[in-house]
Coordinates of C-alpha atoms in Angstrom, one line a residue:
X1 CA 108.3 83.9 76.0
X2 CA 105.3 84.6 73.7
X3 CA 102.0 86.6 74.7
X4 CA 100.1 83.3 74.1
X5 CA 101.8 81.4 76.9
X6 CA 101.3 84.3 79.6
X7 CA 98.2 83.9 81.7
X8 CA 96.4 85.8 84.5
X9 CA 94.7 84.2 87.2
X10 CA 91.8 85.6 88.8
X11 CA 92.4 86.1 92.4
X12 CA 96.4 85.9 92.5
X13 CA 98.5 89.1 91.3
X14 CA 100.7 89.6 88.6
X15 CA 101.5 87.8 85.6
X16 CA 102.4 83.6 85.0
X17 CA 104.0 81.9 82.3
X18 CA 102.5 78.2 81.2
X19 CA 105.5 75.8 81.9
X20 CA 103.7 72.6 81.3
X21 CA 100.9 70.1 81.2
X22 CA 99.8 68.1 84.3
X23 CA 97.7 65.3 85.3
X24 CA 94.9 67.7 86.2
X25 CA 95.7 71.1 85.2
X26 CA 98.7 73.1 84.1
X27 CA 102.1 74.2 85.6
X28 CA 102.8 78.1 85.8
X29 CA 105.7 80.4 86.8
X30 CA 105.3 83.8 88.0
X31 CA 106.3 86.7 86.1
X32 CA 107.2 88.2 89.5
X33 CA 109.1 85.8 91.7
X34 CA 109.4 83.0 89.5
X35 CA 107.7 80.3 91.8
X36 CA 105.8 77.5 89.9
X37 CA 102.3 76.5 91.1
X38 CA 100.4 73.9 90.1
X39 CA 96.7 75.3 88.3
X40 CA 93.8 73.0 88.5
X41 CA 90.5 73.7 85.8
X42 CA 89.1 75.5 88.8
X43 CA 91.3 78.6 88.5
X44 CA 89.7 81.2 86.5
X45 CA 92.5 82.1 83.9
X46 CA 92.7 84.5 80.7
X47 CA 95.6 84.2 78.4
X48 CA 96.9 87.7 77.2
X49 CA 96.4 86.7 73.9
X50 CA 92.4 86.2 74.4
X51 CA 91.7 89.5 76.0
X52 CA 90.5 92.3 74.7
X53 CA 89.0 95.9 75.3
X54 CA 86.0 97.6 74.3
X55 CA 85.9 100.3 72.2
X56 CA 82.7 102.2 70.7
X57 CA 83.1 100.2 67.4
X58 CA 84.5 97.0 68.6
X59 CA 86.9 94.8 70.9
X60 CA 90.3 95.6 70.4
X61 CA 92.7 92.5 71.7
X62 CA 95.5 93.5 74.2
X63 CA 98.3 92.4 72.3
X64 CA 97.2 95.3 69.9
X65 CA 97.1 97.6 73.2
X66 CA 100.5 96.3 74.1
X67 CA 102.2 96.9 70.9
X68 CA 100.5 100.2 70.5
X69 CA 102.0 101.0 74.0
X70 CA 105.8 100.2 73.1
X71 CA 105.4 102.0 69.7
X72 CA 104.1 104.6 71.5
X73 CA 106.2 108.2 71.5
X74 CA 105.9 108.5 75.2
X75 CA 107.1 105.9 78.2
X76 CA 103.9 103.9 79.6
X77 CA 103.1 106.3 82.7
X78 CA 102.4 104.6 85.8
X79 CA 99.9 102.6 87.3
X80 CA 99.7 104.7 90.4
X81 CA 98.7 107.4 88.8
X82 CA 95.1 109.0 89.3
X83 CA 91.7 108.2 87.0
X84 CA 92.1 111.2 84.9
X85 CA 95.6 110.8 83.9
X86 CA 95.3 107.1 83.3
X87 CA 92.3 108.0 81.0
X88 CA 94.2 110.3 79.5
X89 CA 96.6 108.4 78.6
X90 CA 94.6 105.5 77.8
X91 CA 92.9 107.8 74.9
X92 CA 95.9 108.2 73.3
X93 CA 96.4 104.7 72.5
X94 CA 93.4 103.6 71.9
X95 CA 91.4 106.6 71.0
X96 CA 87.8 105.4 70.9
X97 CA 87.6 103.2 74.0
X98 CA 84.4 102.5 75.8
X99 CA 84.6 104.7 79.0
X100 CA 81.9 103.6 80.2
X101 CA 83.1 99.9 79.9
X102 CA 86.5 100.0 80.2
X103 CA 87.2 101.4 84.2
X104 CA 90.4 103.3 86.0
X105 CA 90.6 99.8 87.3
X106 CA 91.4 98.0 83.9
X107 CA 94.0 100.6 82.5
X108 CA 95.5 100.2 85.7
X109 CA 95.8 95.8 85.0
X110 CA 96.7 96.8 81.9
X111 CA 99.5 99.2 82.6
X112 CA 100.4 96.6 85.5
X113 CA 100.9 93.8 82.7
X114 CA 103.1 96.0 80.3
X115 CA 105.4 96.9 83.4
X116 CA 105.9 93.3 84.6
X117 CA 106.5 92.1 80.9
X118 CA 108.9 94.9 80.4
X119 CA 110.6 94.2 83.2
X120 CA 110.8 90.7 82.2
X121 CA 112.4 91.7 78.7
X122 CA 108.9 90.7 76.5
X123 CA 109.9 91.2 72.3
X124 CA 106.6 93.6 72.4
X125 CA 108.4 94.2 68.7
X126 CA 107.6 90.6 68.2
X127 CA 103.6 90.9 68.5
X128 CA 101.8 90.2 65.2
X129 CA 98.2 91.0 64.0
X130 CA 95.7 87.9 63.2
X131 CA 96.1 89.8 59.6
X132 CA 99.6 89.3 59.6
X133 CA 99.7 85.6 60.9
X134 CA 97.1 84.7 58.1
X135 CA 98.9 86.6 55.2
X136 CA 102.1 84.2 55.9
X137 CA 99.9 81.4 55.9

């Protein structure tokens, strides 16, 4: 399983990973019960690998956030925990975030997503930089 074949879709909870092509979409399997649905070009979806986070200087991509997470001294803390702590927490991964664009809500999907691919068994190890993929090039 690599970041670039997870996906979120807007509107169903947790994570999916892309299975296959159809006719008139894409076949996915959830992260959390392993069901495979059917996803049509009117889903709103976001691969992992595409998203990113603002921060005062500029967008960070998750897979950075992720890595930075596992590398990270300290377990990832829960998503149920309150605002403050989550911000907290939040600042010491990635230090200069936007707070004012990046809400409780968001570290809470993000912290959601590292759980259910840890759970899962993801190589977070495995997650390389652009820099790095085009220096082996």
């Amino acid at each position: 399983m690599e970041l670039k074949d997870i996906v979120a879709i807007n509107g169903k909870p947790g994570l999916y990973e892309v299975k296959a092509q159809s006719k008139g979409g894409i076949i996915v399997e959830s992260l959390i019960d392993g069901k495979k649905t059917p996803i049509t070009a009117t889903h709103n979806i976001s691969a992992l690998n595409e998203i990113a986070i603002y921060t005062h200087d500029e967008e960070v991509p998750l897979r950075v956030i992720f890595k930075s997470m596992f590398e990270n001294e300290k377990k990832a803390i829960s998503p149920k925990e309150n605002g403050a702590v989550l911000t907290s927490y939040f600042k010491e991964i990635l230090p200069n975030f936007d707070e004012e664009r990046v809400y409780t809500s968001n570290i809470k999907k993000i912290l959601q997503w590292y759980h259910l691919l840890a759970s899962k068994n993801f190589d977070f190890a495995s997650i390389v930089e652009v820099e790095e993929i085009e220096e082996k090039e």
